[in-house]
Coordinates of C-alpha atoms in Angstrom, one line a residue:
M16 CA 79.3 88.3 86.6
N17 CA 76.4 90.4 88.0
V18 CA 76.9 94.1 86.3
E19 CA 74.7 96.9 87.3
Q20 CA 75.0 100.2 85.4
S21 CA 75.7 103.5 87.7
I22 CA 77.5 106.3 87.3
L23 CA 78.8 106.1 91.0
P24 CA 82.5 105.0 89.9
L25 CA 82.8 107.9 88.0
I26 CA 82.0 110.5 91.0
P27 CA 85.1 109.9 92.9
V28 CA 87.2 110.7 89.7
I29 CA 85.8 113.8 89.5
V30 CA 85.0 115.3 93.0
S31 CA 89.2 116.1 93.6
L32 CA 89.0 117.6 90.0
L33 CA 86.2 120.2 91.3
A34 CA 88.1 121.2 94.2
I35 CA 91.2 122.1 92.4
P36 CA 90.1 125.4 90.9
L37 CA 88.2 126.1 94.0
I38 CA 91.8 125.5 95.8
V39 CA 93.3 127.7 93.1
A40 CA 90.9 130.3 93.5
T41 CA 91.2 130.4 97.6
G42 CA 95.0 130.5 97.4
E43 CA 97.2 132.1 99.8
R44 CA 94.9 134.6 100.5
N45 CA 92.6 132.8 102.6
P46 CA 94.5 129.2 103.7
N47 CA 92.2 127.8 106.0
L48 CA 89.3 127.9 103.2
R49 CA 91.6 126.5 100.8
E50 CA 92.3 123.6 102.8
F51 CA 88.6 123.3 103.6
W52 CA 87.8 122.5 100.2
S53 CA 90.7 119.7 100.3
V54 CA 89.2 118.4 103.3
L55 CA 85.4 118.3 102.0
A56 CA 86.6 117.0 98.9
G57 CA 88.4 114.0 100.5
V58 CA 85.2 113.6 102.6
I59 CA 82.8 113.5 99.7
K60 CA 85.0 111.2 97.7
F61 CA 85.5 108.9 100.7
A62 CA 81.7 108.8 101.4
V63 CA 80.9 107.9 98.0
V64 CA 83.3 105.2 97.5
A65 CA 82.1 103.7 100.9
S66 CA 78.5 103.8 99.2
M67 CA 79.4 101.3 96.5
L68 CA 80.6 99.0 99.4
P69 CA 77.3 96.9 100.0
A70 CA 76.7 96.2 96.5
V71 CA 80.6 95.2 95.6
L72 CA 80.2 92.8 98.8
A73 CA 77.3 91.4 97.6
G74 CA 78.9 90.4 94.4
K75 CA 77.7 93.1 92.1
T76 CA 80.0 95.2 89.8
L77 CA 79.1 98.8 89.0
E78 CA 79.8 100.0 85.5
F79 CA 79.9 103.2 83.5
K80 CA 80.8 104.0 80.2
L81 CA 81.5 107.4 79.4
F82 CA 82.5 107.2 75.6
K83 CA 83.8 104.8 72.8
L84 CA 86.8 105.5 70.7
F85 CA 87.0 102.3 68.8
P86 CA 85.3 98.7 69.0
G87 CA 86.9 97.1 71.9
I88 CA 88.2 100.6 73.2
E89 CA 86.7 102.7 75.5
V90 CA 86.9 105.2 78.5
K91 CA 84.9 103.0 81.0
F92 CA 84.8 102.7 84.8
R93 CA 84.0 99.8 87.1
A94 CA 83.7 99.1 91.0
D95 CA 84.5 95.8 91.8
A96 CA 86.4 94.1 94.7
L97 CA 89.8 94.9 93.9
G98 CA 89.2 98.2 92.9
M99 CA 87.2 98.8 96.0
L100 CA 89.9 97.5 98.3
F101 CA 92.5 100.0 96.7
A102 CA 89.8 103.1 96.8
L103 CA 88.8 102.7 100.2
G104 CA 91.9 102.9 101.8
A105 CA 93.2 105.7 99.3
S106 CA 90.2 108.0 99.7
F107 CA 90.1 107.7 103.5
L108 CA 93.8 108.2 104.0
W109 CA 93.5 111.3 101.7
I110 CA 91.4 112.9 104.6
V111 CA 94.1 112.1 107.2
T112 CA 97.0 113.1 104.7
T113 CA 95.2 116.4 104.2
F114 CA 95.4 117.3 108.1
Y115 CA 98.9 116.1 108.5
S116 CA 99.7 118.4 105.5
I117 CA 98.0 121.3 107.0
G118 CA 100.5 120.6 110.1
Y119 CA 103.4 120.0 108.3
M120 CA 103.4 122.4 105.5
R121 CA 102.5 125.2 108.0
G122 CA 104.8 124.0 110.7
H123 CA 107.7 123.9 108.2
N124 CA 106.7 127.4 106.5
E125 CA 107.1 125.5 103.1
K126 CA 106.3 127.8 100.1
K127 CA 103.9 127.3 97.1
Q128 CA 101.4 125.4 99.3
T129 CA 98.6 126.3 96.9
R130 CA 100.4 124.5 94.1
Y131 CA 100.9 121.9 96.5
F132 CA 97.1 121.2 97.5
A133 CA 95.9 121.7 94.0
C134 CA 98.3 118.9 92.6
F135 CA 97.5 116.7 95.7
A136 CA 94.1 116.8 94.7
A137 CA 94.9 115.9 91.1
A138 CA 97.0 113.1 92.5
L139 CA 93.8 111.4 94.4
S140 CA 91.9 112.0 91.2
T141 CA 94.2 110.2 89.0
T142 CA 94.4 107.5 91.8
M143 CA 90.9 107.1 91.6
G144 CA 90.9 106.5 88.1
V145 CA 93.1 103.8 88.3
A146 CA 91.3 101.9 91.0
F147 CA 87.9 102.2 89.1
S148 CA 89.3 101.9 85.7
G149 CA 87.1 99.5 83.5
N150 CA 89.7 98.5 80.8
L151 CA 93.2 98.8 80.2
F152 CA 92.9 101.9 78.0
T153 CA 91.4 103.7 81.0
M154 CA 94.0 102.4 83.4
F155 CA 96.9 103.6 81.2
L156 CA 95.5 107.0 80.6
F157 CA 95.0 107.8 84.5
Y158 CA 98.4 105.8 85.6
E159 CA 100.0 108.3 83.2
G160 CA 98.2 111.1 84.3
L161 CA 99.3 110.2 87.8
T162 CA 102.9 110.6 86.7
F163 CA 102.4 114.0 85.4
V164 CA 100.6 115.5 88.2
T165 CA 102.7 114.3 91.2
Y166 CA 105.9 115.6 89.2
P167 CA 105.5 119.1 90.7
L168 CA 105.0 117.6 94.0
V169 CA 108.2 115.6 93.8
A170 CA 110.0 118.8 92.5
H171 CA 108.0 121.1 95.2
H172 CA 111.2 122.6 97.0
E173 CA 112.8 123.6 93.2
T174 CA 116.4 123.0 94.5
D175 CA 118.7 121.4 92.3
E176 CA 118.3 117.9 94.1
A177 CA 114.6 118.5 94.0
K178 CA 114.6 118.9 90.0
A179 CA 117.3 116.1 89.8
G180 CA 114.8 113.9 91.8
A181 CA 112.1 114.9 89.8
R182 CA 113.5 114.3 86.3
K183 CA 114.8 110.8 87.5
Y184 CA 111.2 110.1 88.9
A185 CA 109.5 111.0 85.5
I186 CA 112.5 109.4 83.2
Y187 CA 111.8 106.2 85.0
L188 CA 108.2 106.0 85.0
I189 CA 107.2 107.6 81.6
G190 CA 110.5 105.9 80.1
A191 CA 109.3 102.1 81.1
A192 CA 105.6 102.9 80.0
K193 CA 106.5 104.0 76.6
V194 CA 109.3 101.0 76.1
F195 CA 107.2 98.4 77.7
L196 CA 103.5 99.3 78.5
V197 CA 102.3 101.1 75.4
A198 CA 103.6 98.0 72.9
A199 CA 102.0 95.3 75.7
I200 CA 98.5 96.9 75.6
V201 CA 98.5 97.2 71.7
I202 CA 99.8 93.8 71.4
T203 CA 97.1 92.6 73.7
Y204 CA 94.3 94.6 71.9
M205 CA 95.5 92.9 68.6
I206 CA 95.5 89.4 70.2
A207 CA 92.2 89.9 72.3
G208 CA 90.4 92.2 70.0
T209 CA 89.3 93.7 73.7
L210 CA 91.0 95.7 76.6
D211 CA 88.1 95.1 78.8
F212 CA 89.0 93.4 82.2
Q213 CA 87.5 90.2 82.4
K214 CA 87.3 87.5 85.6
G215 CA 89.7 84.6 84.3
G216 CA 91.5 86.8 81.6
I217 CA 90.5 88.0 78.2
F218 CA 92.4 85.3 76.4
T219 CA 90.3 82.5 74.9
E220 CA 92.0 78.9 75.0
A221 CA 92.5 79.3 71.1
V222 CA 94.6 82.2 71.5
R223 CA 96.5 80.8 74.6
H224 CA 97.6 77.9 72.3
T225 CA 98.4 79.9 69.5
Y226 CA 100.1 82.9 71.1
S227 CA 101.4 81.4 74.5
G228 CA 105.3 82.4 73.7
I229 CA 104.3 85.9 72.7
L230 CA 101.7 86.3 75.4
G231 CA 104.5 85.3 78.0
I232 CA 106.8 88.0 76.7
V233 CA 104.1 90.3 76.9
F234 CA 103.4 89.7 80.7
L235 CA 107.1 90.7 81.5
M236 CA 106.4 94.0 79.4
Y237 CA 103.6 94.6 81.9
F238 CA 105.8 93.7 84.8
Y239 CA 108.1 96.4 84.2
G240 CA 105.9 98.7 82.4
F241 CA 104.0 99.3 85.4
A242 CA 107.2 100.8 86.8
K243 CA 105.5 102.5 89.7
A244 CA 105.6 98.8 91.4
A245 CA 109.4 99.3 91.9
I246 CA 110.5 95.9 90.9
M247 CA 114.3 95.6 90.6
P248 CA 116.2 96.9 88.5
L249 CA 113.6 99.5 87.8
H250 CA 113.2 100.8 91.4
G251 CA 115.6 103.9 91.4
W252 CA 112.8 106.4 90.9
L253 CA 111.6 105.8 94.5
P254 CA 114.6 106.6 96.7
A255 CA 115.2 109.8 94.3
A256 CA 111.5 111.1 94.9
M257 CA 112.6 111.5 98.8
V258 CA 113.4 115.0 97.9
A259 CA 109.5 115.7 98.1
P260 CA 108.1 117.1 101.4
T261 CA 107.1 114.1 103.5
P262 CA 103.5 114.2 103.2
V263 CA 104.2 113.8 99.5
S264 CA 106.4 110.8 100.3
A265 CA 103.4 109.4 102.3
L266 CA 101.3 110.1 99.3
L267 CA 103.7 108.2 97.0
H268 CA 105.0 105.3 99.2
A269 CA 101.8 104.5 101.0
V270 CA 98.8 105.5 99.2
A271 CA 98.6 106.5 95.5
V272 CA 101.8 106.0 93.3
V273 CA 103.2 102.8 94.6
K274 CA 100.0 100.9 95.6
T275 CA 98.8 102.3 91.9
G276 CA 102.0 100.2 90.5
V277 CA 101.1 96.8 92.4
F278 CA 97.6 97.2 91.9
T279 CA 98.1 97.3 88.3
V280 CA 100.0 94.3 88.2
L281 CA 97.4 92.7 90.0
R282 CA 94.8 94.0 87.5
V283 CA 96.9 92.3 84.6
I284 CA 97.2 88.8 86.8
F285 CA 93.5 88.3 87.6
F286 CA 91.6 90.3 84.7
V287 CA 93.9 90.3 81.8
Y288 CA 95.7 86.8 81.9
G289 CA 94.1 85.2 84.3
T290 CA 95.5 82.4 87.3
D291 CA 94.8 79.6 85.4
F292 CA 97.0 81.1 82.1
L293 CA 99.8 82.3 84.1
K294 CA 100.3 78.7 85.6
E295 CA 100.9 77.8 82.0
L296 CA 103.6 80.4 81.1
S297 CA 107.4 80.1 82.1
T298 CA 107.8 83.8 82.4
T299 CA 105.8 83.7 85.6
N300 CA 108.4 81.9 87.4
F301 CA 111.0 84.4 86.4
A302 CA 108.3 87.2 87.6
L303 CA 108.4 85.6 90.8
F304 CA 111.7 85.4 91.3
M305 CA 112.3 89.0 90.7
A306 CA 109.6 89.5 93.3
A307 CA 111.5 87.5 95.5
F308 CA 114.7 89.1 94.7
T309 CA 113.3 92.4 95.2
I310 CA 112.0 91.6 98.8
T311 CA 115.3 90.3 99.9
V312 CA 117.7 93.0 98.4
G313 CA 115.5 96.2 99.0
S314 CA 115.5 95.3 102.7
M315 CA 119.3 94.3 102.8
I316 CA 119.9 98.1 101.4
A317 CA 117.4 99.6 103.8
L318 CA 119.8 97.9 106.7
T319 CA 122.4 100.3 105.3
R320 CA 120.9 103.5 105.1
D321 CA 121.0 106.0 108.0
N322 CA 118.4 108.9 106.7
I323 CA 115.2 107.9 108.1
K324 CA 113.3 108.5 104.6
A325 CA 116.1 106.6 102.8
R326 CA 115.4 103.5 105.0
L327 CA 111.8 103.9 104.8
A328 CA 112.2 104.2 100.8
F329 CA 113.9 100.7 100.4
S330 CA 111.8 99.3 102.8
T331 CA 108.8 100.2 100.7
I332 CA 110.6 98.9 97.7
S333 CA 110.7 95.4 99.5
Q334 CA 107.0 95.6 100.8
L335 CA 105.6 96.6 97.5
S336 CA 107.0 93.1 96.1
Y337 CA 104.7 91.6 98.6
V338 CA 101.7 92.0 97.0
I339 CA 103.3 90.9 93.4
L340 CA 104.7 87.8 94.9
G341 CA 101.6 86.9 96.7
G342 CA 99.8 87.2 93.1
L343 CA 102.3 85.3 91.3
L344 CA 102.2 82.5 93.8
L345 CA 99.0 81.6 92.2
T346 CA 97.7 79.8 95.2
Y347 CA 94.4 81.0 97.1
D348 CA 96.3 82.0 100.3
G349 CA 99.1 83.5 98.7
M350 CA 96.8 85.8 96.5
L351 CA 94.8 86.6 99.4
G352 CA 97.7 87.6 101.3
G353 CA 99.1 89.8 98.1
I354 CA 95.8 91.9 97.9
I355 CA 95.2 92.3 101.3
H356 CA 98.7 93.6 101.6
I357 CA 97.8 96.6 99.5
S358 CA 95.7 98.0 102.7
N359 CA 98.0 96.7 105.5
H360 CA 101.1 98.2 104.1
A361 CA 99.1 101.3 103.4
F362 CA 98.1 102.1 107.1
A363 CA 101.6 100.8 108.6
K364 CA 103.9 102.8 105.9
I365 CA 101.8 106.1 106.0
T366 CA 102.1 105.8 109.8
L367 CA 106.0 105.6 109.4
F368 CA 106.4 108.4 107.0
F369 CA 104.2 110.5 109.1
C370 CA 106.6 109.8 112.1
A371 CA 109.4 110.3 109.6
G372 CA 107.9 114.0 109.0
S373 CA 107.0 115.1 112.6
L374 CA 110.4 114.3 113.9
Y375 CA 112.0 116.6 110.9
V376 CA 109.4 119.4 111.7
C377 CA 109.1 119.1 115.4
A378 CA 112.9 118.0 116.2
H379 CA 115.0 118.6 113.0
K380 CA 115.9 115.0 112.9
T381 CA 116.6 113.5 109.8
E382 CA 118.6 110.6 110.7
V383 CA 118.5 107.3 112.5
S384 CA 121.7 108.2 114.5
Q385 CA 120.1 111.4 115.9
L386 CA 117.1 109.8 117.4
D387 CA 118.9 108.6 120.7
G388 CA 116.3 109.1 123.4
I389 CA 113.9 111.1 121.4
A390 CA 110.9 109.1 122.8
K391 CA 111.2 111.0 126.0
K392 CA 110.6 114.4 124.0
M393 CA 108.1 112.8 121.4
P394 CA 106.5 110.3 123.2
W395 CA 103.4 110.2 120.5
T396 CA 105.6 110.0 117.3
M397 CA 107.7 107.5 118.3
A398 CA 104.7 105.3 119.9
A399 CA 103.0 105.3 116.2
F400 CA 106.4 104.5 114.5
T401 CA 106.6 101.4 116.8
I402 CA 103.0 100.0 115.9
G403 CA 104.2 100.9 112.4
A404 CA 107.4 98.8 112.2
L405 CA 105.8 96.0 114.1
G406 CA 103.3 95.9 111.6
M407 CA 106.0 96.0 108.9
I408 CA 108.1 93.3 110.7
G409 CA 104.8 91.3 110.9
V410 CA 104.1 90.9 114.6
P411 CA 100.9 89.6 115.6
L412 CA 97.9 92.2 116.6
V413 CA 98.9 94.5 113.7
G414 CA 97.7 94.4 110.0
G415 CA 101.0 93.2 108.8
F416 CA 101.1 90.0 110.5
I417 CA 97.9 88.7 108.5
T418 CA 99.5 89.6 105.5
K419 CA 102.7 87.3 106.1
W420 CA 100.4 84.5 107.5
Y421 CA 98.7 84.3 104.4
L422 CA 101.7 84.5 102.0
L423 CA 103.7 81.7 104.2
M424 CA 100.3 79.7 103.8
G425 CA 100.2 80.3 100.2
A426 CA 103.8 79.5 99.6
L427 CA 103.6 76.3 101.7
E428 CA 100.6 75.4 99.4
K429 CA 102.9 76.1 96.5
G430 CA 105.7 73.6 98.1
S431 CA 108.0 76.5 97.6
I432 CA 110.4 76.1 100.4
E433 CA 112.6 79.1 98.7
I434 CA 109.5 81.2 99.3
V435 CA 109.2 80.2 102.6
G436 CA 112.7 81.1 103.4
V437 CA 112.4 84.7 101.6
L438 CA 109.6 85.7 104.0
L439 CA 111.1 84.4 106.9
L440 CA 114.4 86.2 105.9
S441 CA 112.6 89.4 105.0
S442 CA 110.8 89.6 108.2
L443 CA 114.4 89.2 110.3
L444 CA 115.6 91.9 107.9
N445 CA 112.5 94.0 108.8
A446 CA 113.5 93.5 112.0
G447 CA 116.9 94.4 111.6
Y448 CA 116.4 97.9 110.2
F449 CA 113.4 98.9 112.3
L450 CA 113.8 97.5 115.9
P451 CA 117.3 99.7 116.5
I452 CA 115.4 102.8 115.8
I453 CA 113.0 101.8 118.5
Y454 CA 116.1 101.0 120.8
R455 CA 117.7 104.2 120.3
A456 CA 114.8 106.1 121.1
Y457 CA 113.6 104.6 124.2
F458 CA 116.7 103.2 125.6
R459 CA 119.4 105.6 125.1
K460 CA 120.2 108.8 126.5
F461 CA 119.0 112.0 124.8
D462 CA 121.7 114.0 123.6
D463 CA 121.1 117.7 124.3
T464 CA 124.6 119.2 123.3
H465 CA 123.2 122.3 121.7
G466 CA 120.4 123.1 124.5
H467 CA 117.6 122.9 122.1
A468 CA 115.7 120.1 124.0
H469 CA 113.1 122.7 125.6
E470 CA 112.3 123.6 121.8
I471 CA 111.3 120.1 120.7
K472 CA 107.4 119.4 121.2
E473 CA 104.8 117.7 119.1
N474 CA 102.6 119.4 116.6
P475 CA 99.0 118.5 117.5
F476 CA 98.0 118.2 113.9
I477 CA 100.6 115.7 113.2
A478 CA 100.6 113.8 116.2
T479 CA 96.8 113.3 116.0
T480 CA 96.9 112.0 112.5
L481 CA 100.0 109.5 112.9
M482 CA 98.4 108.4 115.9
I483 CA 94.8 107.4 114.0
T484 CA 96.6 105.6 111.3
A485 CA 98.9 103.5 114.1
I486 CA 95.5 102.5 115.6
L487 CA 94.0 101.5 112.0
S488 CA 97.1 99.4 111.5
I489 CA 96.1 97.7 115.0
I490 CA 92.3 97.8 114.1
G491 CA 93.7 96.3 110.6
G492 CA 95.3 93.3 112.6
L493 CA 92.5 92.4 115.4
Y494 CA 89.4 92.9 112.5
P495 CA 90.7 91.9 109.2
D496 CA 87.1 90.5 107.7
L497 CA 86.4 93.4 105.5
I498 CA 89.6 93.3 104.1
I499 CA 89.7 89.9 103.7
N500 CA 86.1 89.4 102.4
L501 CA 86.9 91.9 99.7
A502 CA 90.0 90.0 98.5
K503 CA 87.6 86.9 98.7
E504 CA 85.4 88.3 96.3
V505 CA 88.5 89.0 93.9
L506 CA 89.3 85.5 93.8
K507 CA 85.8 83.9 93.4

């Protein structure tokens, strides 16, 4: 492996942390300046991440060791292809989400906006820490940190419902980490003697032979310990977190929290266990089954939800498992499809959440049954929603199609007709819960019983940002080379 020492992987983690005191100091007195710091930090973060891209595409891994605690346990950062794919999407979408947040928070006259933007910055800092972690120990620190800094965002409204949702969010994520994840990391260190990520895995042939039974169980502990991936039955926190403001939902369900969950599982698959070892473990098949089960059942539940954000939440539960299913297929095309879905899902799903927020702020609509004819009043919002929905379904020309193509090829390569069936059924279910929304919006008559139609108009901040992410979803479908090349670099 071509390793180069560089401080660059650490800088994206620090940038947002430096912005927090500036955001807090500016506070409510000067909201324009407060939000300027948020945008500036996002631009600097993205620029630093992008600056590492040429080296990573050339096959280099950038590393920076901060300090050592014990032999084999140190706080270390690395920029490789997998981390770069995650960090590029997250850092760019943070800029877009910041502009969206300005329109949403002001348009809805939300309280405690300074706390919101400060926690928002902390969330992206910990997300970058996960993306650029050089070992399991560092990744665990930032993974847990992300839970704590997003708790105030989930509880933002401070209602009884918000507090209950935030408690459930914390109990699921912290509980799973304490019960499964800590133990898994300790056992891994005791057996392997290191926690550093290595291509092909960290376990020697002798260790694999001697401890295969234990390590098979430990893999399932990682699988469920990283509960942000929302694999059933540890998915209940995600719908509960819908009590948060919509920009937070977009952050949680498209960019940071859930992507951290599936990203960490992929880290374990490729850089702790290695694909060759996982092919030997019987527990891999159980994990693959649970991913397929989550894809199917999540979509079925989404069909039953009238609340827009609830429908999107169960859609997210389903879509996240595409990433894990692809990784666990252990075929080249399947793994490629799983990796690229980190980005393809991010752009499409954040678009959908942005649209849900737009409908709430501008039209006070929260239910699917309320959307009859709304496209006539909010054409930009519904155009973007349509693009995001087509991406989730897997229609050609949108990024989601690329994902599903590779996953289908991977399932055929594996010779698993069952997985092919799951993928085809899930696409039909996706169509089943998205197309009726589009039909209502465009082909039903707008109901103006209360005479408020003249008050409905789109917010320029919100409309601009959701169209940007929608267009990027199409670009991801038409020009997928960058994401695919990064994914291929992971699998070399």
